[in-house]
């Protein structure tokens, strides 16, 4: 049993070391992905398909100006908060 | 679409991968290093399928991108298992195989859990993020394990030349890719050159293993003086 615990501790140590090394190597993190098997040319990452510009978010429909928030009625200046 | 040079390197890599399996069969060590040979065979099959998908759908097609990254993750797991088989070879004389296998399973599960915890905030393409993250994390685990194995080889004064060559080449292979990854992250302007180098680096491991199976006899031993001596 104690030998298995030693193995578990060593495995966790290796995992911590590997993740620490990865963090050091990744540096500022430019989003590069490590590809290490075979000689095939590496494609772009799956979540970065092509060079097309990103579309607008789905909840931004059309180019109309955003309406005032529901709790901001009228154009009067906002009063100070009640607890100040 | 990749140019003629990229295709030439790719074909050379494929030939080297096939030659590893052929040399292992010829040297009658195919079964002894079965996981290594299976990894090389899987890598060669993966290259053929990637080639076919690339020609059929195109370089920037979703099919090629997804197949490339998913197959890369599977191959990284296969490489991890091949590395563990080398651990078993080294620790067999100590009768510690079952502890090595237990530790390997625990480490694989721990890496998968860690990868999931890292990407669980991703709202889109969760599985794809997980596959790529697991592949990268497992790669760095393999890098650390290779150096641990090399330390064990020195400590146990392992003298089997073929085994030492296999482990050494694996360590160099992992280190080359880690250096390439570091350069791409730390110096993004040279990233295109580093990405172009990836293909050449990919040929190193099959080349070194083919050499080990072709030139080194399975019974060849290193003289102890050729290894650094560490007191037991």
PDB file of C-alpha atoms in Angstrom:
ATOM      1  CA  UNK A   1       0.000   0.000   0.000  1.00  0.00           C
ATOM      2  CA  UNK A   2       2.749   2.448   0.927  1.00  0.00           C
ATOM      3  CA  UNK A   3       4.531   1.702  -2.349  1.00  0.00           C
ATOM      4  CA  UNK A   4       1.412   2.612  -4.264  1.00  0.00           C
ATOM      5  CA  UNK A   5       1.185   5.872  -2.344  1.00  0.00           C
ATOM      6  CA  UNK A   6       4.782   6.610  -3.274  1.00  0.00           C
ATOM      7  CA  UNK A   7       3.900   5.940  -6.930  1.00  0.00           C
ATOM      8  CA  UNK A   8       0.896   8.292  -6.665  1.00  0.00           C
ATOM      9  CA  UNK A   9       3.068  10.993  -5.100  1.00  0.00           C
ATOM     10  CA  UNK A  10       5.696  10.588  -7.825  1.00  0.00           C
ATOM     11  CA  UNK A  11       3.046  10.733 -10.545  1.00  0.00           C
ATOM     12  CA  UNK A  12       1.639  13.946  -9.079  1.00  0.00           C
ATOM     13  CA  UNK A  13       5.138  15.365  -8.849  1.00  0.00           C
ATOM     14  CA  UNK A  14       5.718  14.591 -12.527  1.00  0.00           C
ATOM     15  CA  UNK A  15       2.385  16.188 -13.446  1.00  0.00           C
ATOM     16  CA  UNK A  16       3.199  19.341 -11.481  1.00  0.00           C
ATOM     17  CA  UNK A  17       6.665  19.492 -13.031  1.00  0.00           C
ATOM     18  CA  UNK A  18       5.294  19.002 -16.541  1.00  0.00           C
ATOM     19  CA  UNK A  19       2.622  21.667 -16.143  1.00  0.00           C
ATOM     20  CA  UNK A  20       5.164  24.039 -14.612  1.00  0.00           C
ATOM     21  CA  UNK A  21       7.485  23.443 -17.543  1.00  0.00           C
ATOM     22  CA  UNK A  22       4.643  24.043 -19.963  1.00  0.00           C
ATOM     23  CA  UNK A  23       3.798  27.332 -18.246  1.00  0.00           C
ATOM     24  CA  UNK A  24       7.425  28.459 -18.411  1.00  0.00           C
ATOM     25  CA  UNK A  25       7.766  27.456 -22.060  1.00  0.00           C
ATOM     26  CA  UNK A  26       4.442  29.000 -23.066  1.00  0.00           C
ATOM     27  CA  UNK A  27       5.654  32.377 -21.758  1.00  0.00           C
ATOM     28  CA  UNK A  28       3.266  35.137 -22.749  1.00  0.00           C
ATOM     29  CA  UNK A  29       1.081  32.596 -24.526  1.00  0.00           C
ATOM     30  CA  UNK A  30       0.717  33.599 -28.149  1.00  0.00           C
ATOM     31  CA  UNK A  31      -1.814  30.828 -28.672  1.00  0.00           C
ATOM     32  CA  UNK A  32       0.649  28.473 -30.366  1.00  0.00           C
ATOM     33  CA  UNK A  33      -0.311  24.804 -30.346  1.00  0.00           C
ATOM     34  CA  UNK A  34       2.190  22.006 -30.025  1.00  0.00           C
ATOM     35  CA  UNK A  35       1.994  19.434 -32.831  1.00  0.00           C
ATOM     36  CA  UNK A  36       4.473  16.635 -32.539  1.00  0.00           C
ATOM     37  CA  UNK A  37       3.483  13.548 -34.496  1.00  0.00           C
ATOM     38  CA  UNK A  38       4.329  12.758 -38.073  1.00  0.00           C
ATOM     39  CA  UNK A  39       5.567  14.930 -40.883  1.00  0.00           C
ATOM     40  CA  UNK A  40       2.268  16.351 -42.087  1.00  0.00           C
ATOM     41  CA  UNK A  41       2.113  20.133 -42.512  1.00  0.00           C
ATOM     42  CA  UNK A  42       0.369  21.682 -39.533  1.00  0.00           C
ATOM     43  CA  UNK A  43      -2.959  23.388 -40.244  1.00  0.00           C
ATOM     44  CA  UNK A  44      -4.339  26.342 -38.250  1.00  0.00           C
ATOM     45  CA  UNK A  45      -5.961  25.513 -34.924  1.00  0.00           C
ATOM     46  CA  UNK A  46      -9.549  24.214 -35.094  1.00  0.00           C
ATOM     47  CA  UNK A  47     -10.948  27.253 -33.332  1.00  0.00           C
ATOM     48  CA  UNK A  48      -9.188  29.647 -35.684  1.00  0.00           C
ATOM     49  CA  UNK A  49     -10.543  28.657 -39.057  1.00  0.00           C
ATOM     50  CA  UNK A  50      -9.112  30.675 -41.904  1.00  0.00           C
ATOM     51  CA  UNK A  51      -8.126  34.306 -41.914  1.00  0.00           C
ATOM     52  CA  UNK A  52     -11.604  35.757 -42.250  1.00  0.00           C
ATOM     53  CA  UNK A  53     -12.574  38.551 -39.846  1.00  0.00           C
ATOM     54  CA  UNK A  54     -14.692  37.457 -36.913  1.00  0.00           C
ATOM     55  CA  UNK A  55     -18.429  38.106 -37.416  1.00  0.00           C
ATOM     56  CA  UNK A  56     -20.412  40.333 -35.018  1.00  0.00           C
ATOM     57  CA  UNK A  57     -21.778  38.666 -31.924  1.00  0.00           C
ATOM     58  CA  UNK A  58     -25.235  37.132 -32.433  1.00  0.00           C
ATOM     59  CA  UNK A  59     -26.868  39.459 -29.946  1.00  0.00           C
ATOM     60  CA  UNK A  60     -25.795  42.617 -31.820  1.00  0.00           C
ATOM     61  CA  UNK A  61     -28.427  42.795 -34.572  1.00  0.00           C
ATOM     62  CA  UNK A  62     -28.011  45.513 -37.146  1.00  0.00           C
ATOM     63  CA  UNK A  63     -26.175  48.805 -36.883  1.00  0.00           C
ATOM     64  CA  UNK A  64     -28.788  50.758 -34.971  1.00  0.00           C
ATOM     65  CA  UNK A  65     -27.655  52.659 -31.847  1.00  0.00           C
ATOM     66  CA  UNK A  66     -28.222  50.812 -28.603  1.00  0.00           C
ATOM     67  CA  UNK A  67     -31.391  51.866 -26.782  1.00  0.00           C
ATOM     68  CA  UNK A  68     -31.207  53.382 -23.272  1.00  0.00           C
ATOM     69  CA  UNK A  69     -31.204  50.879 -20.464  1.00  0.00           C
ATOM     70  CA  UNK A  70     -34.705  50.200 -19.078  1.00  0.00           C
ATOM     71  CA  UNK A  71     -33.855  51.667 -15.714  1.00  0.00           C
ATOM     72  CA  UNK A  72     -32.607  54.981 -17.159  1.00  0.00           C
ATOM     73  CA  UNK A  73     -35.835  56.844 -17.888  1.00  0.00           C
ATOM     74  CA  UNK A  74     -35.474  60.212 -19.546  1.00  0.00           C
ATOM     75  CA  UNK A  75     -32.402  62.424 -19.974  1.00  0.00           C
ATOM     76  CA  UNK A  76     -32.230  63.870 -16.500  1.00  0.00           C
ATOM     77  CA  UNK A  77     -28.875  63.682 -14.737  1.00  0.00           C
ATOM     78  CA  UNK A  78     -28.601  60.761 -12.371  1.00  0.00           C
ATOM     79  CA  UNK A  79     -29.001  61.749  -8.699  1.00  0.00           C
ATOM     80  CA  UNK A  80     -26.447  60.643  -6.114  1.00  0.00           C
ATOM     81  CA  UNK A  81     -26.991  57.250  -4.563  1.00  0.00           C
ATOM     82  CA  UNK A  82     -29.284  57.282  -1.510  1.00  0.00           C
ATOM     83  CA  UNK A  83     -26.571  55.969   0.829  1.00  0.00           C
ATOM     84  CA  UNK A  84     -24.095  58.746   0.020  1.00  0.00           C
TER      85      UNK A  84
ATOM     86  CA  UNK B   1      -1.643  24.216 -49.980  1.00  0.00           C
ATOM     87  CA  UNK B   2       1.824  22.999 -48.944  1.00  0.00           C
ATOM     88  CA  UNK B   3       4.652  23.292 -51.480  1.00  0.00           C
ATOM     89  CA  UNK B   4       6.840  20.563 -53.025  1.00  0.00           C
ATOM     90  CA  UNK B   5       9.417  20.802 -50.218  1.00  0.00           C
ATOM     91  CA  UNK B   6       6.755  20.185 -47.561  1.00  0.00           C
ATOM     92  CA  UNK B   7       5.471  17.186 -49.492  1.00  0.00           C
ATOM     93  CA  UNK B   8       9.006  15.836 -49.904  1.00  0.00           C
ATOM     94  CA  UNK B   9       9.686  16.079 -46.139  1.00  0.00           C
ATOM     95  CA  UNK B  10       6.321  14.509 -45.419  1.00  0.00           C
ATOM     96  CA  UNK B  11       7.065  11.574 -47.753  1.00  0.00           C
ATOM     97  CA  UNK B  12      10.545  11.177 -46.224  1.00  0.00           C
ATOM     98  CA  UNK B  13       8.993  11.050 -42.766  1.00  0.00           C
ATOM     99  CA  UNK B  14       6.507   8.430 -43.925  1.00  0.00           C
ATOM    100  CA  UNK B  15       9.309   6.301 -45.410  1.00  0.00           C
ATOM    101  CA  UNK B  16      11.266   6.544 -42.147  1.00  0.00           C
ATOM    102  CA  UNK B  17       8.215   5.506 -40.117  1.00  0.00           C
ATOM    103  CA  UNK B  18       7.667   2.466 -42.292  1.00  0.00           C
ATOM    104  CA  UNK B  19      11.377   1.659 -42.167  1.00  0.00           C
ATOM    105  CA  UNK B  20      11.258   1.585 -38.339  1.00  0.00           C
ATOM    106  CA  UNK B  21       8.701  -1.234 -38.455  1.00  0.00           C
ATOM    107  CA  UNK B  22      10.534  -3.035 -41.262  1.00  0.00           C
ATOM    108  CA  UNK B  23      13.901  -2.795 -39.469  1.00  0.00           C
ATOM    109  CA  UNK B  24      12.324  -4.019 -36.221  1.00  0.00           C
ATOM    110  CA  UNK B  25      10.846  -7.056 -37.984  1.00  0.00           C
ATOM    111  CA  UNK B  26      14.155  -7.690 -39.745  1.00  0.00           C
ATOM    112  CA  UNK B  27      16.069  -7.384 -36.464  1.00  0.00           C
ATOM    113  CA  UNK B  28      13.563  -9.697 -34.729  1.00  0.00           C
ATOM    114  CA  UNK B  29      12.714  -7.098 -32.074  1.00  0.00           C
ATOM    115  CA  UNK B  30       9.215  -6.258 -33.304  1.00  0.00           C
ATOM    116  CA  UNK B  31       7.508  -7.996 -30.393  1.00  0.00           C
ATOM    117  CA  UNK B  32      10.061  -6.859 -27.832  1.00  0.00           C
ATOM    118  CA  UNK B  33       9.331  -3.219 -28.633  1.00  0.00           C
ATOM    119  CA  UNK B  34       5.737  -3.787 -29.702  1.00  0.00           C
ATOM    120  CA  UNK B  35       4.247  -0.464 -28.421  1.00  0.00           C
ATOM    121  CA  UNK B  36       6.995   1.509 -30.186  1.00  0.00           C
ATOM    122  CA  UNK B  37       6.364  -0.304 -33.436  1.00  0.00           C
ATOM    123  CA  UNK B  38       2.611   0.059 -33.112  1.00  0.00           C
ATOM    124  CA  UNK B  39       3.064   3.785 -32.549  1.00  0.00           C
ATOM    125  CA  UNK B  40       5.200   4.056 -35.689  1.00  0.00           C
ATOM    126  CA  UNK B  41       2.721   1.983 -37.693  1.00  0.00           C
ATOM    127  CA  UNK B  42      -0.150   4.164 -36.437  1.00  0.00           C
ATOM    128  CA  UNK B  43       1.840   7.273 -37.308  1.00  0.00           C
ATOM    129  CA  UNK B  44       2.422   5.976 -40.860  1.00  0.00           C
ATOM    130  CA  UNK B  45      -1.275   5.114 -41.266  1.00  0.00           C
ATOM    131  CA  UNK B  46      -2.155   8.557 -39.895  1.00  0.00           C
ATOM    132  CA  UNK B  47       0.118  10.152 -42.491  1.00  0.00           C
ATOM    133  CA  UNK B  48      -1.606   8.272 -45.311  1.00  0.00           C
ATOM    134  CA  UNK B  49      -5.047   9.300 -44.073  1.00  0.00           C
ATOM    135  CA  UNK B  50      -3.946  12.909 -43.580  1.00  0.00           C
ATOM    136  CA  UNK B  51      -2.525  12.899 -47.097  1.00  0.00           C
ATOM    137  CA  UNK B  52      -5.777  11.587 -48.505  1.00  0.00           C
ATOM    138  CA  UNK B  53      -7.910  14.087 -46.577  1.00  0.00           C
ATOM    139  CA  UNK B  54      -5.602  16.963 -47.498  1.00  0.00           C
ATOM    140  CA  UNK B  55      -5.921  16.177 -51.203  1.00  0.00           C
ATOM    141  CA  UNK B  56      -9.620  15.538 -51.055  1.00  0.00           C
ATOM    142  CA  UNK B  57     -10.740  18.489 -48.950  1.00  0.00           C
ATOM    143  CA  UNK B  58      -7.848  21.001 -48.926  1.00  0.00           C
ATOM    144  CA  UNK B  59      -5.320  22.321 -46.419  1.00  0.00           C
ATOM    145  CA  UNK B  60      -7.598  24.764 -44.592  1.00  0.00           C
ATOM    146  CA  UNK B  61     -10.678  22.555 -44.721  1.00  0.00           C
ATOM    147  CA  UNK B  62     -12.395  21.651 -41.483  1.00  0.00           C
ATOM    148  CA  UNK B  63     -11.986  17.989 -42.307  1.00  0.00           C
ATOM    149  CA  UNK B  64      -8.202  18.216 -42.502  1.00  0.00           C
ATOM    150  CA  UNK B  65      -7.925  20.503 -39.450  1.00  0.00           C
ATOM    151  CA  UNK B  66     -10.072  18.287 -37.238  1.00  0.00           C
ATOM    152  CA  UNK B  67      -8.530  15.059 -38.457  1.00  0.00           C
ATOM    153  CA  UNK B  68      -5.036  16.470 -37.939  1.00  0.00           C
ATOM    154  CA  UNK B  69      -5.627  17.516 -34.326  1.00  0.00           C
ATOM    155  CA  UNK B  70      -7.691  14.509 -33.266  1.00  0.00           C
ATOM    156  CA  UNK B  71      -5.212  12.075 -34.810  1.00  0.00           C
ATOM    157  CA  UNK B  72      -2.371  14.029 -33.204  1.00  0.00           C
ATOM    158  CA  UNK B  73      -3.976  13.540 -29.790  1.00  0.00           C
ATOM    159  CA  UNK B  74      -4.361   9.793 -30.375  1.00  0.00           C
ATOM    160  CA  UNK B  75      -0.770   9.536 -31.547  1.00  0.00           C
ATOM    161  CA  UNK B  76       0.436  11.430 -28.477  1.00  0.00           C
ATOM    162  CA  UNK B  77      -1.379   8.921 -26.265  1.00  0.00           C
ATOM    163  CA  UNK B  78       0.228   6.105 -28.273  1.00  0.00           C
ATOM    164  CA  UNK B  79       3.646   7.731 -27.831  1.00  0.00           C
ATOM    165  CA  UNK B  80       2.993   8.012 -24.100  1.00  0.00           C
ATOM    166  CA  UNK B  81       2.207   4.281 -23.957  1.00  0.00           C
ATOM    167  CA  UNK B  82       5.365   3.551 -25.952  1.00  0.00           C
ATOM    168  CA  UNK B  83       7.357   5.563 -23.423  1.00  0.00           C
ATOM    169  CA  UNK B  84       5.767   3.623 -20.567  1.00  0.00           C
ATOM    170  CA  UNK B  85       6.795   0.369 -22.273  1.00  0.00           C
ATOM    171  CA  UNK B  86      10.396   1.635 -22.182  1.00  0.00           C
ATOM    172  CA  UNK B  87       9.947   2.239 -18.439  1.00  0.00           C
ATOM    173  CA  UNK B  88       8.767  -1.356 -18.094  1.00  0.00           C
ATOM    174  CA  UNK B  89      11.883  -2.570 -19.959  1.00  0.00           C
ATOM    175  CA  UNK B  90      14.170  -0.646 -17.610  1.00  0.00           C
ATOM    176  CA  UNK B  91      12.372  -1.544 -14.367  1.00  0.00           C
ATOM    177  CA  UNK B  92      11.640  -5.185 -15.227  1.00  0.00           C
ATOM    178  CA  UNK B  93      14.765  -6.409 -13.477  1.00  0.00           C
ATOM    179  CA  UNK B  94      13.601  -4.725 -10.265  1.00  0.00           C
ATOM    180  CA  UNK B  95      10.206  -6.421 -10.518  1.00  0.00           C
ATOM    181  CA  UNK B  96       8.479  -3.047 -10.454  1.00  0.00           C
ATOM    182  CA  UNK B  97       6.394  -3.392 -13.632  1.00  0.00           C
ATOM    183  CA  UNK B  98       3.038  -3.320 -11.874  1.00  0.00           C
ATOM    184  CA  UNK B  99       3.963  -0.103 -10.047  1.00  0.00           C
ATOM    185  CA  UNK B 100       5.081   1.468 -13.329  1.00  0.00           C
ATOM    186  CA  UNK B 101       1.795   0.538 -14.996  1.00  0.00           C
ATOM    187  CA  UNK B 102      -0.224   1.778 -12.013  1.00  0.00           C
ATOM    188  CA  UNK B 103       1.679   5.073 -12.007  1.00  0.00           C
ATOM    189  CA  UNK B 104       1.247   5.437 -15.776  1.00  0.00           C
ATOM    190  CA  UNK B 105      -2.532   4.928 -15.564  1.00  0.00           C
ATOM    191  CA  UNK B 106      -2.788   7.357 -12.645  1.00  0.00           C
ATOM    192  CA  UNK B 107      -0.712   9.961 -14.471  1.00  0.00           C
ATOM    193  CA  UNK B 108      -2.779   9.617 -17.654  1.00  0.00           C
ATOM    194  CA  UNK B 109      -6.008  10.015 -15.695  1.00  0.00           C
ATOM    195  CA  UNK B 110      -4.554  12.971 -13.758  1.00  0.00           C
ATOM    196  CA  UNK B 111      -3.462  14.676 -16.969  1.00  0.00           C
ATOM    197  CA  UNK B 112      -6.905  14.168 -18.507  1.00  0.00           C
ATOM    198  CA  UNK B 113      -8.584  15.612 -15.405  1.00  0.00           C
ATOM    199  CA  UNK B 114      -6.207  18.580 -15.329  1.00  0.00           C
ATOM    200  CA  UNK B 115      -6.839  19.233 -19.038  1.00  0.00           C
ATOM    201  CA  UNK B 116     -10.581  19.173 -18.455  1.00  0.00           C
ATOM    202  CA  UNK B 117     -10.293  21.600 -15.535  1.00  0.00           C
ATOM    203  CA  UNK B 118      -8.304  23.980 -17.729  1.00  0.00           C
ATOM    204  CA  UNK B 119     -10.786  24.050 -20.609  1.00  0.00           C
ATOM    205  CA  UNK B 120     -14.082  23.616 -18.769  1.00  0.00           C
ATOM    206  CA  UNK B 121     -14.741  27.373 -19.048  1.00  0.00           C
ATOM    207  CA  UNK B 122     -14.728  27.127 -22.847  1.00  0.00           C
ATOM    208  CA  UNK B 123     -18.250  27.483 -24.084  1.00  0.00           C
ATOM    209  CA  UNK B 124     -17.588  26.490 -27.677  1.00  0.00           C
ATOM    210  CA  UNK B 125     -15.891  23.398 -29.094  1.00  0.00           C
ATOM    211  CA  UNK B 126     -15.339  21.918 -25.659  1.00  0.00           C
ATOM    212  CA  UNK B 127     -14.337  18.497 -26.957  1.00  0.00           C
ATOM    213  CA  UNK B 128     -11.882  19.944 -29.469  1.00  0.00           C
ATOM    214  CA  UNK B 129     -10.315  22.182 -26.830  1.00  0.00           C
ATOM    215  CA  UNK B 130     -10.062  19.179 -24.528  1.00  0.00           C
ATOM    216  CA  UNK B 131      -8.426  17.004 -27.186  1.00  0.00           C
ATOM    217  CA  UNK B 132      -5.792  19.623 -28.038  1.00  0.00           C
ATOM    218  CA  UNK B 133      -5.160  20.507 -24.375  1.00  0.00           C
ATOM    219  CA  UNK B 134      -4.799  16.842 -23.405  1.00  0.00           C
ATOM    220  CA  UNK B 135      -2.416  16.248 -26.294  1.00  0.00           C
ATOM    221  CA  UNK B 136      -0.202  19.153 -25.254  1.00  0.00           C
ATOM    222  CA  UNK B 137      -0.240  18.354 -21.547  1.00  0.00           C
ATOM    223  CA  UNK B 138       0.521  14.708 -22.212  1.00  0.00           C
ATOM    224  CA  UNK B 139       3.359  15.786 -24.421  1.00  0.00           C
ATOM    225  CA  UNK B 140       4.988  17.734 -21.581  1.00  0.00           C
ATOM    226  CA  UNK B 141       4.367  14.846 -19.173  1.00  0.00           C
ATOM    227  CA  UNK B 142       6.179  12.627 -21.684  1.00  0.00           C
ATOM    228  CA  UNK B 143       9.052  15.102 -21.824  1.00  0.00           C
ATOM    229  CA  UNK B 144       9.512  15.034 -18.042  1.00  0.00           C
ATOM    230  CA  UNK B 145       9.101  11.244 -17.909  1.00  0.00           C
ATOM    231  CA  UNK B 146      11.782  10.757 -20.561  1.00  0.00           C
ATOM    232  CA  UNK B 147      14.295  12.649 -18.450  1.00  0.00           C
ATOM    233  CA  UNK B 148      13.227  10.664 -15.377  1.00  0.00           C
ATOM    234  CA  UNK B 149      13.816   7.486 -17.388  1.00  0.00           C
ATOM    235  CA  UNK B 150      17.198   8.698 -18.515  1.00  0.00           C
ATOM    236  CA  UNK B 151      18.100   9.344 -14.870  1.00  0.00           C
ATOM    237  CA  UNK B 152      16.964   5.829 -13.994  1.00  0.00           C
ATOM    238  CA  UNK B 153      19.098   4.403 -16.807  1.00  0.00           C
ATOM    239  CA  UNK B 154      22.131   6.184 -15.426  1.00  0.00           C
ATOM    240  CA  UNK B 155      21.343   5.138 -11.864  1.00  0.00           C
ATOM    241  CA  UNK B 156      20.719   1.499 -12.750  1.00  0.00           C
ATOM    242  CA  UNK B 157      23.685   1.447 -15.144  1.00  0.00           C
ATOM    243  CA  UNK B 158      21.593   0.124 -17.974  1.00  0.00           C
ATOM    244  CA  UNK B 159      23.916  -1.089 -20.723  1.00  0.00           C
ATOM    245  CA  UNK B 160      21.550  -2.344 -23.454  1.00  0.00           C
ATOM    246  CA  UNK B 161      22.691  -0.177 -26.362  1.00  0.00           C
ATOM    247  CA  UNK B 162      19.456  -0.395 -28.317  1.00  0.00           C
ATOM    248  CA  UNK B 163      17.323   0.583 -25.320  1.00  0.00           C
ATOM    249  CA  UNK B 164      19.632   3.476 -24.427  1.00  0.00           C
ATOM    250  CA  UNK B 165      19.519   4.713 -28.040  1.00  0.00           C
ATOM    251  CA  UNK B 166      15.715   4.551 -28.092  1.00  0.00           C
ATOM    252  CA  UNK B 167      15.375   6.520 -24.846  1.00  0.00           C
ATOM    253  CA  UNK B 168      18.021   9.076 -25.791  1.00  0.00           C
ATOM    254  CA  UNK B 169      16.459   9.778 -29.165  1.00  0.00           C
ATOM    255  CA  UNK B 170      13.044  10.145 -27.543  1.00  0.00           C
ATOM    256  CA  UNK B 171      14.485  12.683 -25.085  1.00  0.00           C
ATOM    257  CA  UNK B 172      16.067  14.695 -27.899  1.00  0.00           C
ATOM    258  CA  UNK B 173      12.824  14.531 -29.902  1.00  0.00           C
ATOM    259  CA  UNK B 174      10.725  15.823 -27.010  1.00  0.00           C
ATOM    260  CA  UNK B 175      13.287  18.531 -26.244  1.00  0.00           C
ATOM    261  CA  UNK B 176      13.400  19.739 -29.862  1.00  0.00           C
ATOM    262  CA  UNK B 177       9.636  20.161 -29.981  1.00  0.00           C
ATOM    263  CA  UNK B 178       9.560  21.867 -26.582  1.00  0.00           C
ATOM    264  CA  UNK B 179      12.255  24.298 -27.771  1.00  0.00           C
ATOM    265  CA  UNK B 180      10.303  24.942 -30.957  1.00  0.00           C
ATOM    266  CA  UNK B 181       7.132  25.560 -28.936  1.00  0.00           C
ATOM    267  CA  UNK B 182       9.014  27.952 -26.635  1.00  0.00           C
ATOM    268  CA  UNK B 183      10.448  29.917 -29.556  1.00  0.00           C
ATOM    269  CA  UNK B 184       7.007  30.248 -31.133  1.00  0.00           C
ATOM    270  CA  UNK B 185       5.546  31.537 -27.896  1.00  0.00           C
ATOM    271  CA  UNK B 186       8.374  33.794 -26.781  1.00  0.00           C
ATOM    272  CA  UNK B 187       9.279  35.193 -30.215  1.00  0.00           C
ATOM    273  CA  UNK B 188       6.080  35.280 -32.318  1.00  0.00           C
ATOM    274  CA  UNK B 189       7.808  37.036 -35.292  1.00  0.00           C
ATOM    275  CA  UNK B 190       9.891  33.884 -35.985  1.00  0.00           C
ATOM    276  CA  UNK B 191       6.845  31.679 -35.608  1.00  0.00           C
ATOM    277  CA  UNK B 192       6.457  30.911 -39.363  1.00  0.00           C
ATOM    278  CA  UNK B 193      10.040  29.608 -39.524  1.00  0.00           C
ATOM    279  CA  UNK B 194       9.514  27.534 -36.381  1.00  0.00           C
ATOM    280  CA  UNK B 195       6.299  26.054 -37.802  1.00  0.00           C
ATOM    281  CA  UNK B 196       8.114  25.192 -41.032  1.00  0.00           C
ATOM    282  CA  UNK B 197      10.794  23.432 -38.968  1.00  0.00           C
ATOM    283  CA  UNK B 198       8.177  21.218 -37.288  1.00  0.00           C
ATOM    284  CA  UNK B 199       8.054  18.877 -40.265  1.00  0.00           C
ATOM    285  CA  UNK B 200      11.825  18.397 -40.265  1.00  0.00           C
ATOM    286  CA  UNK B 201      11.807  17.764 -36.501  1.00  0.00           C
ATOM    287  CA  UNK B 202       9.068  15.175 -37.003  1.00  0.00           C
ATOM    288  CA  UNK B 203      11.499  13.087 -39.060  1.00  0.00           C
ATOM    289  CA  UNK B 204      14.018  12.849 -36.223  1.00  0.00           C
ATOM    290  CA  UNK B 205      12.353  10.190 -34.101  1.00  0.00           C
ATOM    291  CA  UNK B 206      11.590   7.680 -36.879  1.00  0.00           C
ATOM    292  CA  UNK B 207      15.089   8.254 -38.242  1.00  0.00           C
ATOM    293  CA  UNK B 208      16.765   7.637 -34.886  1.00  0.00           C
ATOM    294  CA  UNK B 209      14.640   4.573 -34.105  1.00  0.00           C
ATOM    295  CA  UNK B 210      15.201   3.121 -37.587  1.00  0.00           C
ATOM    296  CA  UNK B 211      18.939   3.565 -37.023  1.00  0.00           C
ATOM    297  CA  UNK B 212      18.684   1.867 -33.620  1.00  0.00           C
ATOM    298  CA  UNK B 213      16.892  -1.150 -35.059  1.00  0.00           C
ATOM    299  CA  UNK B 214      19.047  -1.315 -38.187  1.00  0.00           C
ATOM    300  CA  UNK B 215      22.541  -0.754 -36.820  1.00  0.00           C
ATOM    301  CA  UNK B 216      22.441  -1.870 -33.205  1.00  0.00           C
ATOM    302  CA  UNK B 217      22.117  -5.519 -32.333  1.00  0.00           C
ATOM    303  CA  UNK B 218      19.518  -6.389 -29.706  1.00  0.00           C
ATOM    304  CA  UNK B 219      22.329  -8.049 -27.720  1.00  0.00           C
ATOM    305  CA  UNK B 220      24.774  -5.140 -28.001  1.00  0.00           C
ATOM    306  CA  UNK B 221      25.932  -3.698 -24.685  1.00  0.00           C
ATOM    307  CA  UNK B 222      27.532  -0.395 -23.872  1.00  0.00           C
ATOM    308  CA  UNK B 223      30.685  -0.455 -21.825  1.00  0.00           C
ATOM    309  CA  UNK B 224      29.891   1.082 -18.414  1.00  0.00           C
ATOM    310  CA  UNK B 225      32.546   3.767 -18.876  1.00  0.00           C
ATOM    311  CA  UNK B 226      30.472   5.229 -21.701  1.00  0.00           C
ATOM    312  CA  UNK B 227      27.759   6.180 -19.246  1.00  0.00           C
ATOM    313  CA  UNK B 228      28.113   8.807 -16.568  1.00  0.00           C
ATOM    314  CA  UNK B 229      28.818   7.025 -13.301  1.00  0.00           C
ATOM    315  CA  UNK B 230      26.516   7.902 -10.423  1.00  0.00           C
ATOM    316  CA  UNK B 231      27.224   6.186  -7.099  1.00  0.00           C
ATOM    317  CA  UNK B 232      24.369   3.914  -6.002  1.00  0.00           C
TER     318      UNK B 232
END
